[in-house]
Amino acid sequence: MSVLERIRPDLAGFVPYASARRAGHRAGIRLDANEAPWLQAGDGSGLNRYPSPQPSDLLAALAGLYGVRAGQVYAGRGSDEAIDLLVRLFCRAGRDNVVTLAPTFGMYQVAASLQGVALRRLALDPEQDFALDPQRLLDLVDDDTRLVFLCSPNNPTGTDFHARVEPLARALAGRALLVVDEAYVEFAGHEGAAGLLDRHENLAILRTLSKLHALAGARVGALLAAEPLVARIAAIAAPYPLPAPSVAAALAALAPPALARTLALRDGLLAERERLRAALAALPGIDRVWPSAGNFLLMRCHDAAATFARALAGDVLLRDVSGQPGLAGCLRASIGTRADNGALLAALAVGVPA
Ligand SMILES: *Cc1c(COP(=O)(O)O)cnc(C)c1O
């Protein structure tokens, strides 16, 4: 059975909004979309016009970046939008369920709650370095499971589950869509799971320009999947999900010189990650810093509130994740510049008995 048969049956005949730009006609004088015929003061880029729903140059650039075909890319308003669209497309409210890990990224819960579907979570054990037992994850899957979200590298633990992706996709074939959220995969030292798409039609991958590509403010993310699934997602998406300035920023970031700079900066950040990890682990108030395949570190403190406050007193904001399952006492730190990381270490060293 194709995973397309797991899409909500009531959406089978779904008719997308017939936006002016979706029709794809070209003409010099465009009186089809009730736009202003003049430019706003100072606008040199034509923001009076609605953007293309899925700009072909952006799709081509993302396809090139991720090593897939343009038809396998849905470009949207961050991967957050794609998470929401997947849950809406596949899950019947009050009936279906979604499976994921705990702790993990909070948006799967948000999207599931909004759609009225249950989220089942496999608890990962911090004492086992958050290792994943695939069989225990599969044990949570039943006939009403439509989606399995696997965040890899996982936020906030930093754990890389890449080796589990293909066996899980195979085990879920005909049952559920495996959605691998690879927001941080560029920091993991491998290419991610995009190369598996042609072998597993029940696999979808989330990528984003928000992290490595330094465009969190532009809100550009991608869903990579088989062409028919991408078409179904595009059909239920907002008519114009991508603001034109964001598309321009994305294209600029993916041009070869910018991309080369990004990759060089990444190498420096990866070195900083290991330096910061060793330095944090040596601080007396911190009893554990897990290895990380992302651009962040998870640490367990003797007193998370005190450590958080000490960092803040040094003008450094950390993420308190101590309320998440299994993460009592834990804080998450993004890897900043060398100076940022130095400020964090200096702040945490203050007032701690040696
Ligand atoms: C930051 C993050 C994203 C990125 O979301 P965008 O909407 O693309 O900014 C996706 N997944 C995870 C796990 C993240 O941590």
XYZ file of N, CA and C in Angstrom, residues 65-174:
330
model
N 21.040 21.835 -3.664
C 21.677 21.797 -2.342
C 21.490 20.438 -1.677
N 20.290 19.879 -1.807
C 19.976 18.650 -1.081
C 20.142 17.386 -1.921
N 20.489 17.545 -3.196
C 20.733 16.375 -4.031
C 19.476 15.612 -4.401
N 18.379 16.340 -4.649
C 17.128 15.694 -5.065
C 16.615 16.392 -6.329
N 15.492 15.936 -6.863
C 14.872 16.601 -8.017
C 13.965 17.734 -7.535
N 13.794 18.750 -8.372
C 12.984 19.905 -7.965
C 11.567 19.490 -7.587
N 11.036 18.481 -8.260
C 9.684 18.013 -7.956
C 9.578 17.324 -6.600
N 10.717 17.038 -5.989
C 10.714 16.413 -4.654
C 10.825 17.454 -3.541
N 10.710 18.743 -3.907
C 10.880 19.817 -2.924
C 9.591 20.629 -2.791
N 9.087 20.759 -1.578
C 8.100 21.797 -1.265
C 8.832 22.841 -0.419
N 8.867 24.077 -0.908
C 9.517 25.154 -0.150
C 8.450 25.920 0.594
N 8.672 26.122 1.884
C 7.640 26.780 2.686
C 8.208 27.711 3.718
N 7.300 28.173 4.562
C 7.610 29.155 5.603
C 8.283 28.449 6.780
N 9.511 28.043 6.598
C 10.212 27.294 7.637
C 9.731 25.863 7.668
N 10.487 25.006 8.343
C 9.995 23.628 8.440
C 8.803 23.539 9.377
N 8.610 24.537 10.215
C 7.423 24.542 11.077
C 6.138 24.421 10.253
N 6.094 25.118 9.113
C 4.895 25.049 8.271
C 4.712 23.627 7.737
N 5.810 23.013 7.318
C 5.715 21.661 6.755
C 5.229 20.660 7.806
N 5.671 20.820 9.047
C 5.212 19.930 10.126
C 3.694 20.039 10.259
N 3.215 21.266 10.275
C 1.775 21.517 10.409
C 1.005 20.936 9.218
N 1.522 21.158 8.009
C 0.828 20.675 6.814
C 0.779 19.145 6.777
N 1.862 18.504 7.199
C 1.877 17.036 7.199
C 0.819 16.489 8.153
N 0.747 17.081 9.344
C -0.228 16.597 10.319
C -1.646 16.837 9.809
N -1.872 17.985 9.201
C -3.210 18.256 8.655
C -3.571 17.322 7.514
N -2.583 17.023 6.663
C -2.863 16.210 5.474
C -3.160 14.760 5.837
N -2.443 14.253 6.852
C -2.548 12.819 7.126
C -3.509 12.446 8.248
N -3.722 13.343 9.208
C -4.349 12.888 10.449
C -5.790 13.335 10.616
N -6.659 12.387 10.879
C -8.062 12.680 11.176
C -8.178 13.052 12.654
N -8.784 14.214 12.891
C -8.923 14.712 14.264
C -9.687 13.709 15.117
N -9.232 13.559 16.366
C -9.942 12.716 17.321
C -9.799 11.231 17.053
N -8.959 10.848 16.110
C -8.919 9.454 15.707
C -7.495 8.933 15.482
N -6.731 9.656 14.677
C -5.395 9.162 14.335
C -4.369 9.583 15.379
N -3.169 9.023 15.250
C -2.103 9.417 16.166
C -0.779 9.572 15.435
N 0.122 10.242 16.129
C 1.454 10.535 15.629
C 2.429 9.999 16.674
N 3.547 9.441 16.217
C 4.535 8.859 17.133
C 5.836 9.644 17.042
N 6.436 9.897 18.201
C 7.735 10.556 18.203
C 8.519 10.156 19.456
N 9.593 10.874 19.715
C 10.466 10.604 20.849
C 10.196 11.593 21.970
N 10.753 11.342 23.139
C 10.756 12.312 24.228
C 12.085 12.193 24.964
N 12.843 13.263 25.138
C 12.520 14.613 24.680
C 12.798 14.785 23.187
N 12.075 15.755 22.607
C 12.352 16.126 21.222
C 11.802 17.520 20.952
N 11.834 17.925 19.705
C 11.379 19.251 19.276
C 9.888 19.441 19.596
N 9.535 20.597 20.131
C 8.184 20.816 20.631
C 7.112 21.027 19.570
N 7.494 21.291 18.321
C 6.475 21.618 17.314
C 5.618 20.420 16.905
N 6.131 19.193 17.108
C 5.297 18.028 16.747
C 4.075 17.979 17.665
N 4.326 18.276 18.959
C 3.212 18.314 19.917
C 2.229 19.434 19.567
N 2.758 20.598 19.229
C 1.894 21.746 18.905
C 1.007 21.410 17.705
N 1.618 20.874 16.651
C 0.861 20.566 15.437
C -0.175 19.480 15.709
N 0.208 18.466 16.493
C -0.727 17.383 16.798
C -1.898 17.914 17.622
N -1.598 18.741 18.633
C -2.676 19.279 19.474
C -3.636 20.135 18.657
N -3.090 20.961 17.766
C -3.940 21.828 16.949
C -4.888 21.017 16.074
N -4.389 19.871 15.616
C -5.198 19.052 14.715
C -6.073 18.072 15.498
N -5.901 18.033 16.820
C -6.728 17.132 17.639
C -6.323 15.678 17.501
N -5.026 15.415 17.356
C -4.574 14.030 17.273
C -3.601 13.740 18.412
N -3.582 12.492 18.847
C -2.745 12.101 19.981
C -1.288 11.982 19.545
N -0.396 12.360 20.443
C 1.043 12.202 20.204
C 1.543 11.134 21.165
N 2.121 10.081 20.627
C 2.693 9.013 21.454
C 4.205 9.184 21.456
N 4.786 9.108 22.637
C 6.211 9.416 22.717
C 7.002 8.300 23.363
N 8.092 7.917 22.708
C 9.013 6.943 23.283
C 10.042 7.691 24.118
N 10.096 7.385 25.406
C 11.051 8.062 26.293
C 12.462 7.552 26.030
N 13.375 8.475 25.801
C 14.793 8.134 25.636
C 15.472 8.277 26.988
N 16.480 7.429 27.224
C 17.124 7.401 28.534
C 18.430 8.199 28.502
N 18.500 9.268 29.316
C 19.734 10.058 29.335
C 20.947 9.226 29.746
N 20.714 8.201 30.593
C 21.848 7.375 31.034
C 22.368 6.479 29.910
N 21.551 6.311 28.860
C 22.001 5.547 27.679
C 22.364 6.510 26.539
N 22.682 7.747 26.882
C 22.971 8.774 25.866
C 21.826 8.912 24.859
N 20.590 8.745 25.338
C 19.391 8.944 24.526
C 19.341 8.007 23.315
N 19.935 6.825 23.455
C 19.948 5.863 22.341
C 18.517 5.450 21.991
N 18.298 5.161 20.723
C 16.969 4.787 20.244
C 16.918 3.292 19.971
N 15.955 2.630 20.602
C 15.670 1.228 20.293
C 14.523 1.242 19.273
N 14.812 0.972 17.993
C 13.790 1.118 16.957
C 12.560 0.243 17.213
N 12.785 -0.944 17.787
C 11.631 -1.818 18.015
C 10.651 -1.192 19.009
N 11.190 -0.521 20.017
C 10.288 0.104 20.997
C 9.516 1.259 20.361
N 10.143 1.942 19.399
C 9.416 2.997 18.684
C 8.302 2.367 17.842
N 8.636 1.276 17.150
C 7.644 0.602 16.305
C 6.507 0.028 17.138
N 6.801 -0.338 18.399
C 5.754 -0.867 19.268
C 4.661 0.161 19.560
N 4.986 1.451 19.379
C 3.986 2.496 19.615
C 3.071 2.707 18.401
N 3.465 2.118 17.270
C 2.729 2.331 16.014
C 1.566 1.350 15.928
N 0.382 1.857 15.627
C -0.762 0.972 15.400
C -1.480 1.382 14.108
N -2.668 0.832 13.885
C -3.377 1.075 12.623
C -3.758 2.538 12.433
N -3.833 3.288 13.526
C -4.227 4.695 13.431
C -3.029 5.647 13.409
N -1.814 5.097 13.387
C -0.618 5.948 13.311
C -0.398 6.366 11.862
N -0.314 7.655 11.653
C -0.130 8.159 10.287
C 1.285 8.679 10.062
N 1.874 9.245 11.098
C 3.183 9.878 10.966
C 4.079 9.447 12.121
N 5.366 9.273 11.809
C 6.376 9.077 12.843
C 7.418 10.169 12.650
N 7.545 11.048 13.629
C 8.532 12.130 13.549
C 9.820 11.696 14.236
N 10.908 11.716 13.470
C 12.222 11.380 14.009
C 13.126 12.589 13.789
N 13.453 13.264 14.860
C 14.300 14.449 14.757
C 15.761 13.986 14.877
N 16.537 14.205 13.819
C 17.906 13.684 13.795
C 18.833 14.617 13.019
N 19.816 15.205 13.678
C 20.114 15.174 15.104
C 18.941 15.729 15.919
N 18.747 15.095 17.080
C 17.575 15.423 17.883
C 17.793 16.700 18.695
N 16.802 17.559 18.653
C 16.760 18.750 19.504
C 15.890 18.411 20.706
N 16.360 18.505 21.931
C 17.589 19.173 22.386
C 18.736 18.245 22.787
N 18.684 16.960 22.441
C 19.709 16.060 22.988
C 20.971 16.028 22.139
N 20.867 16.400 20.853
C 22.026 16.365 19.963
C 22.323 14.982 19.401
N 21.453 14.002 19.684
C 21.696 12.621 19.263
C 21.431 12.444 17.767
N 22.331 11.739 17.101
C 22.182 11.478 15.671
C 21.594 10.087 15.463
N 20.407 10.004 14.834
C 19.755 8.716 14.604
C 19.835 8.286 13.146
N 20.769 8.849 12.414
C 20.820 8.608 10.966
C 20.808 7.122 10.613
N 21.548 6.314 11.354
C 21.645 4.886 11.013
C 20.295 4.175 11.162
N 19.361 4.781 11.893
C 18.052 4.149 12.115
C 17.055 4.467 11.013
N 17.362 5.451 10.163
C 16.340 5.959 9.240
C 15.879 4.885 8.252
N 16.827 4.263 7.558
C 16.393 3.328 6.521
C 15.653 2.114 7.096
N 16.176 1.473 8.161
C 15.411 0.356 8.730
C 14.013 0.774 9.205
N 13.886 1.965 9.767
C 12.561 2.410 10.215
C 11.646 2.659 9.015
N 12.176 3.267 7.955
C 11.348 3.507 6.770
C 10.836 2.183 6.223
N 11.718 1.184 6.202
C 11.307 -0.128 5.683
C 10.232 -0.738 6.578
N 10.445 -0.656 7.880
C 9.487 -1.263 8.811
C 8.124 -0.563 8.764
N 8.118 0.716 8.382
C 6.866 1.477 8.381
C 6.190 1.497 7.010
N 6.807 0.868 6.022
C 6.259 0.903 4.659
C 4.806 0.435 4.651
N 3.954 1.208 3.980
C 2.544 0.845 3.895
C 1.755 1.153 5.147
